[in-house]
Short mmCIF file of C-alpha atoms and ligand atoms in Angstrom, two decimals:
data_model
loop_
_atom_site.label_atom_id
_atom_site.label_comp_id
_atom_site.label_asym_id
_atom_site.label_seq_id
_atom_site.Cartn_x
_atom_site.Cartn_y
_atom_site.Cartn_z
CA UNK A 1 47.01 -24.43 83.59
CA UNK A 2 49.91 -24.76 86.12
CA UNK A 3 49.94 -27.33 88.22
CA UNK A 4 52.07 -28.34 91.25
CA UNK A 5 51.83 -31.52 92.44
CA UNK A 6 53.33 -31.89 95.92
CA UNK A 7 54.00 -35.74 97.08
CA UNK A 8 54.71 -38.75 93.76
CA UNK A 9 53.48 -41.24 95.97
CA UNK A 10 50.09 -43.24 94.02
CA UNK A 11 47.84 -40.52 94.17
CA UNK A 12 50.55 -37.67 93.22
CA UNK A 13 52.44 -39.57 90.28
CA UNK A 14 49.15 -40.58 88.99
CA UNK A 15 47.18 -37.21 89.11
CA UNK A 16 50.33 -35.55 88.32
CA UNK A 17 50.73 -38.25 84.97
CA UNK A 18 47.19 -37.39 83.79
CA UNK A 19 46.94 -33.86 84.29
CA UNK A 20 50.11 -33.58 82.27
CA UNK A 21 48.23 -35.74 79.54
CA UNK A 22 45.27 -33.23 79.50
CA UNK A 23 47.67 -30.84 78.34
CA UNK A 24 48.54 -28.87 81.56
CA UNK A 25 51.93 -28.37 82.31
CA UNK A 26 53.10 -30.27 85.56
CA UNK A 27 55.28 -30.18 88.37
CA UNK A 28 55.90 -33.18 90.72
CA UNK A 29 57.88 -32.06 93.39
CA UNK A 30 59.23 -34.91 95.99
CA UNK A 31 61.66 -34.26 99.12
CA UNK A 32 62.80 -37.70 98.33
CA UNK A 33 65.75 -37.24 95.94
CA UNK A 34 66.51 -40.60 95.63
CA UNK A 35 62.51 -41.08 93.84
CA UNK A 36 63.23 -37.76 91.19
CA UNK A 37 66.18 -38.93 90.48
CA UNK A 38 64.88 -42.35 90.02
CA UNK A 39 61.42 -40.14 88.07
CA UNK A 40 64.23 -38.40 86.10
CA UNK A 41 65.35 -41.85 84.80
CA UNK A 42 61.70 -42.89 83.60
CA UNK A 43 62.41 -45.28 86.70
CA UNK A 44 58.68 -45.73 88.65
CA UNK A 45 58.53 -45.74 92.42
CA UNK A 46 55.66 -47.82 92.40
CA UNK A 47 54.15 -50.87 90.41
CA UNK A 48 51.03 -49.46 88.12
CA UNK A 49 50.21 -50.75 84.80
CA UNK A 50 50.59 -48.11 82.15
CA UNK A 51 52.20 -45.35 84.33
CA UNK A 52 55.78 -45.72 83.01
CA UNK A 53 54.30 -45.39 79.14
CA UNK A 54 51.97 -42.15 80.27
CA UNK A 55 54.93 -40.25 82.19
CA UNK A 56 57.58 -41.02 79.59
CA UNK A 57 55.17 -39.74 76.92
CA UNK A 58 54.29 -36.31 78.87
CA UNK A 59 58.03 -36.13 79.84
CA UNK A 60 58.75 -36.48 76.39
CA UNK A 61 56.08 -33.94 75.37
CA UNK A 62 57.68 -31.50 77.85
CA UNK A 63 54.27 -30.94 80.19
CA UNK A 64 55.73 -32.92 82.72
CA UNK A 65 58.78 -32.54 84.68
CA UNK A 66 60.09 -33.07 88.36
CA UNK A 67 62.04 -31.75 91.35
CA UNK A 68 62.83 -31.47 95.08
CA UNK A 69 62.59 -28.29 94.79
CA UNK A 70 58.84 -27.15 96.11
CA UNK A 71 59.48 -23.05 95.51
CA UNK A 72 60.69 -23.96 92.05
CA UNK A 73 57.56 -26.23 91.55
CA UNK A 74 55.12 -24.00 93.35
CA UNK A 75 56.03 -20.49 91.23
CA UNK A 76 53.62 -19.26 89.05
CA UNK A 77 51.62 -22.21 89.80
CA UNK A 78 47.88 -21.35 89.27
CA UNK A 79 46.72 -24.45 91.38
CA UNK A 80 49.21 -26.05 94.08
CA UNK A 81 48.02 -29.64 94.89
CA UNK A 82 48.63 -31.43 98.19
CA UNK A 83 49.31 -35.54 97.74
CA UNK A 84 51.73 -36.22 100.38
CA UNK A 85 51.27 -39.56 102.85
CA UNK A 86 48.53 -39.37 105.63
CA UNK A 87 49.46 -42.50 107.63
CA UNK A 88 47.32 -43.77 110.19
CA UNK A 89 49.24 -42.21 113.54
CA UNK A 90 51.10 -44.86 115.84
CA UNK A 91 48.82 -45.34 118.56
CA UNK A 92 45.47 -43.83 117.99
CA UNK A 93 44.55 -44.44 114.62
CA UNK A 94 43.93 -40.58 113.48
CA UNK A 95 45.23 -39.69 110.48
CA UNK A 96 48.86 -38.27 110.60
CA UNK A 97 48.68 -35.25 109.39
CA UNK A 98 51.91 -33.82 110.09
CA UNK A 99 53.51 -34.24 106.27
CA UNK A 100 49.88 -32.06 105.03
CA UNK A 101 50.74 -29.16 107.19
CA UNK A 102 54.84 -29.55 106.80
CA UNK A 103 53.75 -29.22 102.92
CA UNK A 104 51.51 -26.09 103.42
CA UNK A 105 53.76 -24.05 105.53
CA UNK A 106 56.66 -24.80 102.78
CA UNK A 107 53.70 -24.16 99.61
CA UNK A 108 53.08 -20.34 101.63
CA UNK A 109 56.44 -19.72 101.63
CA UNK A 110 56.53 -20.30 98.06
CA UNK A 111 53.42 -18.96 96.44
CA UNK A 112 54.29 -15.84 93.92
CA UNK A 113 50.47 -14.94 92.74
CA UNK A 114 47.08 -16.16 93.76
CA UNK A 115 46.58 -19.79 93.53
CA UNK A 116 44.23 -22.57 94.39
CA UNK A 117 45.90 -25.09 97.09
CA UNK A 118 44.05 -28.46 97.02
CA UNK A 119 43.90 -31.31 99.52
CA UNK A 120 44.33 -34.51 97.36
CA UNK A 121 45.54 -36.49 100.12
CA UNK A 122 42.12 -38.36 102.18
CA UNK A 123 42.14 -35.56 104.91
CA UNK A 124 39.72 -35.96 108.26
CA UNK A 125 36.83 -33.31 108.08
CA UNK A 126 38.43 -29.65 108.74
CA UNK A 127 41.72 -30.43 107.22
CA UNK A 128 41.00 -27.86 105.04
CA UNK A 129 40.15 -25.31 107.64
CA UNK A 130 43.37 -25.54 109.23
CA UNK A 131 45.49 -25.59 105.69
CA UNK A 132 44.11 -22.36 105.44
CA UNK A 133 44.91 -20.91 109.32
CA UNK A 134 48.47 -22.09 108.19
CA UNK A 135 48.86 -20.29 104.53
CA UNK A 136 47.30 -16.98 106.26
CA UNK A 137 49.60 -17.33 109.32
CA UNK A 138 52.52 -18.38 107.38
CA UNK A 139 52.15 -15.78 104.35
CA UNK A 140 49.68 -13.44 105.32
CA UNK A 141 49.95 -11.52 101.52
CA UNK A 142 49.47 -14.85 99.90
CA UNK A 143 45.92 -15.14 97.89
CA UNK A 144 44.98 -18.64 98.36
CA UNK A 145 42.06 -20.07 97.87
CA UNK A 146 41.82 -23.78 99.81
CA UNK A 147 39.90 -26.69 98.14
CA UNK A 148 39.33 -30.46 98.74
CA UNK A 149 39.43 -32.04 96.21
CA UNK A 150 39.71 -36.06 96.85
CA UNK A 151 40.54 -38.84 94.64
CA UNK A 152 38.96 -42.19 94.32
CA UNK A 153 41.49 -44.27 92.69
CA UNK A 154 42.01 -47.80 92.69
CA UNK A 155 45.63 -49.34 92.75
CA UNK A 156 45.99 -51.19 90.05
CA UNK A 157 43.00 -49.48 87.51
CA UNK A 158 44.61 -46.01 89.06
CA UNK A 159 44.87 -44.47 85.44
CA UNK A 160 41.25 -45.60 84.24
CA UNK A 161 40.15 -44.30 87.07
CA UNK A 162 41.51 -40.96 86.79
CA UNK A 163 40.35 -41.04 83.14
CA UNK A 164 36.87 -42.25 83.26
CA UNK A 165 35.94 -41.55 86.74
CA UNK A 166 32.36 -41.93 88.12
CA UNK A 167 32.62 -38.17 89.65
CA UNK A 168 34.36 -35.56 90.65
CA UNK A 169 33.92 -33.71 94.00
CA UNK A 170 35.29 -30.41 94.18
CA UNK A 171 34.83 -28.89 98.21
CA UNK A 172 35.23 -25.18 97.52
CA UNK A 173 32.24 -22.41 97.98
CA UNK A 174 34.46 -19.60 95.97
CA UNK A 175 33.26 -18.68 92.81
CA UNK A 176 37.20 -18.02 91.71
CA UNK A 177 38.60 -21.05 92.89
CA UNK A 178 35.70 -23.19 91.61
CA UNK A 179 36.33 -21.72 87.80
CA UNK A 180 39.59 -22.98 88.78
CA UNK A 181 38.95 -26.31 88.86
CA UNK A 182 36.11 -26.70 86.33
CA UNK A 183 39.16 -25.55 84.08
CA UNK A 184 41.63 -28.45 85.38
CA UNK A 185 39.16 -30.78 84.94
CA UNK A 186 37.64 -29.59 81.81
CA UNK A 187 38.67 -32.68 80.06
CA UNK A 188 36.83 -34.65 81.69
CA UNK A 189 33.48 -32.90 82.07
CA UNK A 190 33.81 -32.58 78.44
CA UNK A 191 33.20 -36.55 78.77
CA UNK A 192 30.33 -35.91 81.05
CA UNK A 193 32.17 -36.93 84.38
CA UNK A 194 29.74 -35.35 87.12
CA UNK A 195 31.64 -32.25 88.28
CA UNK A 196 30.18 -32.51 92.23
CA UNK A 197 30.94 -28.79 93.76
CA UNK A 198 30.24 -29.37 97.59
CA UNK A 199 31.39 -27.28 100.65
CA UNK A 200 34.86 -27.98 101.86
CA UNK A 201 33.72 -30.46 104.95
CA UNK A 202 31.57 -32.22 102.94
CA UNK A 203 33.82 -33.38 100.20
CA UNK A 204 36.49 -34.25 102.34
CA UNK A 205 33.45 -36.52 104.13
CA UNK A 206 32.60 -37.68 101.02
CA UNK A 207 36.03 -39.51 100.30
CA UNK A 208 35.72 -41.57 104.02
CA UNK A 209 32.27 -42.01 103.90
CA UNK A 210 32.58 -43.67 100.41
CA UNK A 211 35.61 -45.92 101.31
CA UNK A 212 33.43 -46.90 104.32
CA UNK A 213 30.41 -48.00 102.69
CA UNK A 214 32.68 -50.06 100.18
CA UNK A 215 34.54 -51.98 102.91
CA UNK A 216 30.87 -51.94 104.60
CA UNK A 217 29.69 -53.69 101.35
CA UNK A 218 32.65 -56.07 101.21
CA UNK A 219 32.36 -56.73 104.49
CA UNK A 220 28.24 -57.91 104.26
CA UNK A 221 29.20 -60.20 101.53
CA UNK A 222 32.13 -62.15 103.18
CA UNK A 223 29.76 -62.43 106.65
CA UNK A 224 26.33 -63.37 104.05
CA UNK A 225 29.02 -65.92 102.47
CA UNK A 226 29.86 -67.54 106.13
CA UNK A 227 26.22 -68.31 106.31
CA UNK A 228 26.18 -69.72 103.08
CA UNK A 229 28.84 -72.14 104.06
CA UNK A 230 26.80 -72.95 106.99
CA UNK A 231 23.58 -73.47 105.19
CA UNK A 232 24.75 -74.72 101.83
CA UNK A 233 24.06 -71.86 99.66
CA UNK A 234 26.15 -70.17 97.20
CA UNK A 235 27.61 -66.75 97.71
CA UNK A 236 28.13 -65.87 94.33
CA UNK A 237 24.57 -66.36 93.29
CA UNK A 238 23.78 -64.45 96.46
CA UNK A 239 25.86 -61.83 94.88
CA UNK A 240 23.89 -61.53 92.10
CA UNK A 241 20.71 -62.05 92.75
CA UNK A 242 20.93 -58.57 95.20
CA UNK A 243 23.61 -57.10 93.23
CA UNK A 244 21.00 -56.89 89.79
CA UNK A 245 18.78 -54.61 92.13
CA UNK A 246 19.90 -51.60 90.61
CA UNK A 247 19.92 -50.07 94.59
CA UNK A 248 22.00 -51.94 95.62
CA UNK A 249 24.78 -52.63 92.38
CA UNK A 250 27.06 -55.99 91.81
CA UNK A 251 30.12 -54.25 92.44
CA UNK A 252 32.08 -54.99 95.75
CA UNK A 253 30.05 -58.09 96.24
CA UNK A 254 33.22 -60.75 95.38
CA UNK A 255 33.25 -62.43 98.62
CA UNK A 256 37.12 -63.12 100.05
CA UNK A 257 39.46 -63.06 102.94
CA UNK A 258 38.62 -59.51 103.84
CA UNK A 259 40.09 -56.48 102.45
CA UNK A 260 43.05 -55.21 102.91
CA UNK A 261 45.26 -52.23 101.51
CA UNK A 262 46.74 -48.34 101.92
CA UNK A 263 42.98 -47.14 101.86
CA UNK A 264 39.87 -48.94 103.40
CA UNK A 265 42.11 -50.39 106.53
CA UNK A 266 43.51 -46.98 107.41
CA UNK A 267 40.30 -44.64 106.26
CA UNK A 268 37.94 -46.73 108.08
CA UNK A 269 39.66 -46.04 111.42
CA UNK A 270 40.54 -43.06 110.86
CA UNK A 271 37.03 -42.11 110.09
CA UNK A 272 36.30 -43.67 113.75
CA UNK A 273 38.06 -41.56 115.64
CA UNK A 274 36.83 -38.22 113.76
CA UNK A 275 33.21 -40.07 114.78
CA UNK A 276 34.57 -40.42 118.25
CA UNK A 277 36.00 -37.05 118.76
CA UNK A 278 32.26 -35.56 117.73
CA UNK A 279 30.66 -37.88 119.48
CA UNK A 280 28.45 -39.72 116.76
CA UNK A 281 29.47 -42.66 116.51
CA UNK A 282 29.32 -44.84 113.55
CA UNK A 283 28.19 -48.27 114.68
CA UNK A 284 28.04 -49.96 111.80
CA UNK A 285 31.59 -49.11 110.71
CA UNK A 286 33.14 -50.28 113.67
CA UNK A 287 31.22 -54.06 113.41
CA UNK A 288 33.11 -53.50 109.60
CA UNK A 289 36.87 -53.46 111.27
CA UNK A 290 36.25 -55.84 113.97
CA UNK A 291 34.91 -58.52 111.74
CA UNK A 292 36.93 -58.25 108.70
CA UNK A 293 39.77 -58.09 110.97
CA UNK A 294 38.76 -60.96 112.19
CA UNK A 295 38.37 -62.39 109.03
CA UNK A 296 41.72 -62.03 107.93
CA UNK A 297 42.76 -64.81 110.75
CA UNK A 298 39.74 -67.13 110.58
CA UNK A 299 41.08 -67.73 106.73
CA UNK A 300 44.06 -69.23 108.40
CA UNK A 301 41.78 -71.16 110.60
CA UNK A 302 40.44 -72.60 107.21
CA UNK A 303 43.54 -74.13 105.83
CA UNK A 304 43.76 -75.53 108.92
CA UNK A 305 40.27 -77.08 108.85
CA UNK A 306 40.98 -78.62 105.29
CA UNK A 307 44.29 -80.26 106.55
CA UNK A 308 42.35 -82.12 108.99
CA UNK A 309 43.00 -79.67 111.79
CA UNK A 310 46.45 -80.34 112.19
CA UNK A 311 49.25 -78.24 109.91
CA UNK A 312 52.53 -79.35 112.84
CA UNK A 313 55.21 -79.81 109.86
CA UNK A 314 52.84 -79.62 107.08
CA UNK A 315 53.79 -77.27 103.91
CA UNK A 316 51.61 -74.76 102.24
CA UNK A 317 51.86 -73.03 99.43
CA UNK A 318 50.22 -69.25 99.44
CA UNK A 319 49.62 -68.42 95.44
CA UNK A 320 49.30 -64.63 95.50
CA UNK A 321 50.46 -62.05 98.43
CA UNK A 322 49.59 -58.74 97.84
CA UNK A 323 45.95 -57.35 98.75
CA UNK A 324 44.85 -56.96 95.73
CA UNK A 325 45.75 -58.28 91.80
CA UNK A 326 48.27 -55.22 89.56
CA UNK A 327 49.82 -53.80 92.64
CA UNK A 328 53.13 -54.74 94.83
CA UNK A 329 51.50 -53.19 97.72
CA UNK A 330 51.40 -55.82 101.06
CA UNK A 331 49.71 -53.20 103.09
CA UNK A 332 47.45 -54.37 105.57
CA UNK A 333 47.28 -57.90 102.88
CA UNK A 334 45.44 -61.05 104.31
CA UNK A 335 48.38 -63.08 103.22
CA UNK A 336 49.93 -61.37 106.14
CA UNK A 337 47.74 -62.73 108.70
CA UNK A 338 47.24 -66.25 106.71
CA UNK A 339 50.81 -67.02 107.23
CA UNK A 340 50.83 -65.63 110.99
CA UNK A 341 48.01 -67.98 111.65
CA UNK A 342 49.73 -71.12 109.75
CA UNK A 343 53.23 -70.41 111.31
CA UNK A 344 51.46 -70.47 115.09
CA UNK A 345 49.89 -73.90 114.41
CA UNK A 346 53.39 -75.18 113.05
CA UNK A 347 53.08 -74.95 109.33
CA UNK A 348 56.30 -74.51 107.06
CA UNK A 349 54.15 -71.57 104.40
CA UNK A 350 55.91 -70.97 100.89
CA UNK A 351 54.59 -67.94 98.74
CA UNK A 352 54.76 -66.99 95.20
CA UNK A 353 53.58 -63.55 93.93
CA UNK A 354 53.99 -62.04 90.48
CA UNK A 355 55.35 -58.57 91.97
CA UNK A 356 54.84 -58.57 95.62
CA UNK A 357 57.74 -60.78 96.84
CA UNK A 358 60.09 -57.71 97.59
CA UNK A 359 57.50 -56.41 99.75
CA UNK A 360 56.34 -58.96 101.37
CA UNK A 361 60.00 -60.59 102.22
CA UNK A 362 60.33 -58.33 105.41
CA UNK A 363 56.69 -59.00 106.31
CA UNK A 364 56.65 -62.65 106.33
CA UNK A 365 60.78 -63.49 107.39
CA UNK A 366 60.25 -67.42 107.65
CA UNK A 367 58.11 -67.60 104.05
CA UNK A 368 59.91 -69.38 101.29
CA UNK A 369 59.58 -67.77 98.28
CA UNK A 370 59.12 -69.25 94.50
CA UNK A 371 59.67 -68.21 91.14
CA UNK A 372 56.07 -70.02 89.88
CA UNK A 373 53.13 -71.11 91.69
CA UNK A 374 53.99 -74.67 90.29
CA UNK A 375 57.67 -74.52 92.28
CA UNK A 376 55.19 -73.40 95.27
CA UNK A 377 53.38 -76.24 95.31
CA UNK A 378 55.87 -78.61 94.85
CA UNK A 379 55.62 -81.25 97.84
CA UNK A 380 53.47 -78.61 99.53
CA UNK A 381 50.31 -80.80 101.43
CA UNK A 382 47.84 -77.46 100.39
CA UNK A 383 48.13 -74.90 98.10
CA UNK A 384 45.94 -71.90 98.81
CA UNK A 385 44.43 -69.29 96.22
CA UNK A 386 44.91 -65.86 97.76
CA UNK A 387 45.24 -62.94 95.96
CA UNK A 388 43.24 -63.61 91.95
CA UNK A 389 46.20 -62.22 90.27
CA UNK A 390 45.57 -63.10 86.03
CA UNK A 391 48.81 -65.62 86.03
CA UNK A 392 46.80 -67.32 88.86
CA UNK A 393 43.41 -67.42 87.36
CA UNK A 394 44.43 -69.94 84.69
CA UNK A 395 46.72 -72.72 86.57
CA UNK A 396 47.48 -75.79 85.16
CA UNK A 397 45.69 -77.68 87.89
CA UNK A 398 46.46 -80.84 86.83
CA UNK A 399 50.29 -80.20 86.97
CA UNK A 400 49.41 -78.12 89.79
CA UNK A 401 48.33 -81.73 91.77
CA UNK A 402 51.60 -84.14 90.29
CA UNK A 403 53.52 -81.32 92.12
CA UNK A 404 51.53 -81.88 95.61
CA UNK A 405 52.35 -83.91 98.36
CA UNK A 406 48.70 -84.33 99.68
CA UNK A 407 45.71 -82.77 97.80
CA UNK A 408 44.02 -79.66 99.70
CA UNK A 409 42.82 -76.64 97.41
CA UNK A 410 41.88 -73.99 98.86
CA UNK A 411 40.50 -71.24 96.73
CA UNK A 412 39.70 -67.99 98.78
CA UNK A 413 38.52 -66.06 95.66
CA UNK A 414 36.46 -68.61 94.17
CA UNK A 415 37.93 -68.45 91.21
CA UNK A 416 37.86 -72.32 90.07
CA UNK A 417 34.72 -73.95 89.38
CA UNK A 418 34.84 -76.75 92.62
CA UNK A 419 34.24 -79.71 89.54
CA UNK A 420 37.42 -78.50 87.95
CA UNK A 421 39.38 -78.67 90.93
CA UNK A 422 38.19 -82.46 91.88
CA UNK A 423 38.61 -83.51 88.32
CA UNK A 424 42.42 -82.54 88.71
CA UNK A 425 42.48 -84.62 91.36
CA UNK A 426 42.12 -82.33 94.56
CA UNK A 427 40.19 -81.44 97.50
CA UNK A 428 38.43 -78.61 97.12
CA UNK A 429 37.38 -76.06 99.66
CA UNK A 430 36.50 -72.17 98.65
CA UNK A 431 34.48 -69.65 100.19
CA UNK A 432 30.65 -69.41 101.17
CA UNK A 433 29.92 -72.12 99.64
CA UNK A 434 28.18 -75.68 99.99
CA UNK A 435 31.17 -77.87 101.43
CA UNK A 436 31.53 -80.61 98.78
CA UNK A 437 30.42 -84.22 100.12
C1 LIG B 1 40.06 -48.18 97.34
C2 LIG B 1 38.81 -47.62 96.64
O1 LIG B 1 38.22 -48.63 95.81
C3 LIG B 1 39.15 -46.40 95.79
O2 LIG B 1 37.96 -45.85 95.24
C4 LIG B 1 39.84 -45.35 96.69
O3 LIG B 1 40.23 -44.22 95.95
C5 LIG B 1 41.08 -45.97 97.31
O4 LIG B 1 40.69 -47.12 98.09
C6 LIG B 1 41.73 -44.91 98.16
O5 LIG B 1 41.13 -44.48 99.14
O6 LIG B 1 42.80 -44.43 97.78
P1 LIG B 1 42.08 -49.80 96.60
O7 LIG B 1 42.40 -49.86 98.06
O8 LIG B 1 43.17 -49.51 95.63
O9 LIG B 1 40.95 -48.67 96.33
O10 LIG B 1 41.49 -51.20 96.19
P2 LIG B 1 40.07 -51.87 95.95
O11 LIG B 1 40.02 -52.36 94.56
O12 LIG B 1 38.97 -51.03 96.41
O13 LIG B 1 40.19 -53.16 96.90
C7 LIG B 1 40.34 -53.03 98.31
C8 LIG B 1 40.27 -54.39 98.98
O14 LIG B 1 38.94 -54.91 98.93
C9 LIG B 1 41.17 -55.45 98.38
O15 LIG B 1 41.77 -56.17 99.43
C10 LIG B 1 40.21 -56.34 97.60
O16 LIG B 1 40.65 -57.65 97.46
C11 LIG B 1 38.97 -56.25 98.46
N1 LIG B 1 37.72 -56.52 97.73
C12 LIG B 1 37.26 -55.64 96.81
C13 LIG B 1 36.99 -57.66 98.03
O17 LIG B 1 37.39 -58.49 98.88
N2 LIG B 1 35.82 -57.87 97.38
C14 LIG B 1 35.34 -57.01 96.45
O18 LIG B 1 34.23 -57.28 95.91
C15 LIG B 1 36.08 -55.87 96.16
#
């Protein structure tokens, strides 16, 4: 097959990468010249284990190639795919959709046969609908068939995903377009992957109602793990002993300091306002934003706590930035409102991160940064565990404590056993569980 892929940001690159490895022949086409360019020189716009190896490879293997030019991409294409940014709008939290249509008037313009255009990009219900009205108005000859088809990647695991995903939705009700797509994908359903064929509406739903019930699930867990704290139980056997009902799963059950992000943040509220504008709301998804919004502060609030209430000239160290482990992305990260919340009560906050700092330099101006968690945390009064990147799952706590000023540990992951922490000599404080006596 032919495939255009229009937009290299995670979701483009990475489709783009793997379709190419399936043996299609790929286009990534980018307005940005400065990122083809960059492409051209087996240079990666974004930080994603693996994806340098897998494009050089297909580059290499001529299947995959890129441009700024979309009618060069988008000829003879037999499916044209849509991955450009939908950013939450300034103001109303609705999903910008103005670089989605931009795309489609340009891909009408360009189409030379019949082809299957596909919504990638997490769309609001009747994106699809109007992506159509636009190819018809634009290009009126054009025979173009318009699917949803959206993608449930995780940063970081984006290329495992893509290869061993749980499903596949496909929103299309023609026949042609379908046969389409079971072709693209044929790889994969040769592994089994559930090929899910939907109407158009409903898999777009499907993408916002799944990232909502997994920042729903997150969500539960970091409110059951406040009680925990309060009662004296332990969140992570919580976690298991519901997550081993097979109804209800152990994944998305890690309690933390709320999630953060490009996707659950911006999905959930967009998903709101599409509620709102039909008027059905979705109760339960609001209480989600408000409290892990909340969240996000309250951890500040807890460093606070373990420094006696008082931070006025105190240092802390922040070991890990970005929202996640394997990504540089600080979008929507905790860190961000950690070090807000420190700076207001008068703390002097360091941070270390294995591949965020470049990001999160703009984001956090008064943050010292360090080349090791150890340079962190020297003469720092509390070193806090934020994001469980590998490098910071094994510290030398020990060393980690000679470096320290005063002794607070606080591990919002839970990734050290509280016993190893107070044998290195520190106070330990974590989250939802028993405060140690
Ligand atoms: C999420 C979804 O997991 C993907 O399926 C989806 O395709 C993607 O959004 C998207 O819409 O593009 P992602 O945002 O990359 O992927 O990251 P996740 O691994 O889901 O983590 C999101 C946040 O939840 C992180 O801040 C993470 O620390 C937090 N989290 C996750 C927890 O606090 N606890 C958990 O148990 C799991």
């Amino acid at each position: 097959m032919r495939i255009a892929m229009i937009g290299t940001g995670y979701v483009g690159l990475v489709s783009g990468a793997c379709f190419s490895d399936f043996g299609h022949d790929v286009v990534c086409v980018d307005k940005d010249a400065r990122k083809i360019d960059a492409l051209h020189q087996g240079v990666m716009p974004i930080f994603e284990p693996g994806l340098d190896r897998l494009v050089e490879s297909n580059v290499r293997g001529g299947r995959l190639s890129f441009t700024t030019d979309l009618a060069e991409g988008v000829a003879g294409a037999d499916a044209v795919f849509i991955a450009v940014g939908t950013p939450s709008r300034r103001g109303d939290g609705h999903a910008d959709l103005s670089y989605v249509f931009g795309a489609t008037e340009e891909i009408a313009r360009a189409l030379t046969g019949p082809a299957v255009v596909v919504t990638k990009s997490t769309v609001p219900v009747g994106t699809g609908d109007e992506v159509e009205r636009i190819i018809r108005e634009t290009a009126p000859e054009a025979k173009a068939w318009v699917v949803s088809n959206p993608e449930f990647l995780r940063e970081g695991a984006a290329i495992d995903d893509f290869k061993r995903p749980d499903r596949i939705v496909v929103g299309t009700e023609d026949e042609e377009a379908a046969e389409v797509m079971r072709e693209i994908y044929r790889p994969l359903y040769l592994n089994k992957a559930p090929l899910l064929f939907t109407s158009r509406r409903t898999a777009e739903l499907i993408k916002y109602a799944a990232n909502a019930f997994l920042a729903t699930k997150i969500t539960f867990i970091n409110e059951i793990a406040d009680l925990c704290e309060a009662v004296g139980a332990e969140v992570q056997d919580v976690a298991r002993g519901i997550g081993l009902d097979n109804r209800i799963g152990a994944k998305f059950l890690h309690a933390g300091p709320g999630y953060g992000g490009s996707c659950f943040p911006k999905d959930t509220l967009a998903l709101l306002k599409t509620a709102e504008d039909h008027q059905s709301p979705l109760r339960i998804v609001e209480s989600v934003v408000a409290v892990n919004d909340a969240r996000k502060r309250a951890m500040g609030r807890k460093v606070i706590q373990a420094l006696d209430g008082d931070v006025r000239g105190k240092t802390v160290a922040l070991l890990g930035l970005t929202f996640k482990p394997n990504t540089d992305d600080m979008r929507d990260a905790p860190s961000i409102s950690i070090v807000q919340a420190l700076e207001d009560a008068g703390a002097i906050v360091r941070g270390y991160d294995p591949e965020g700092v470049e990001q999160a330099r703009p984001l956090m101006r008064n943050v010292a940064f360090a080349d090791s968690p150890y340079a962190a945390a020297d003469g720092a009064d509390a070193v806090v565990l934020v994001t469980e990147w590998d490098v910071l799952r094994a510290l030398d706590l020990p060393r980690l404590a000679a470096a320290m000023a005063d002794t607070v540990f606080v591990d919002l992951r839970n990734v050290y056993p509280p016993e190893e922490v107070e044998e290195a000599g520190l106070r330990w404080f974590g989250v939802g569980r028993a405060p140690r006596g």
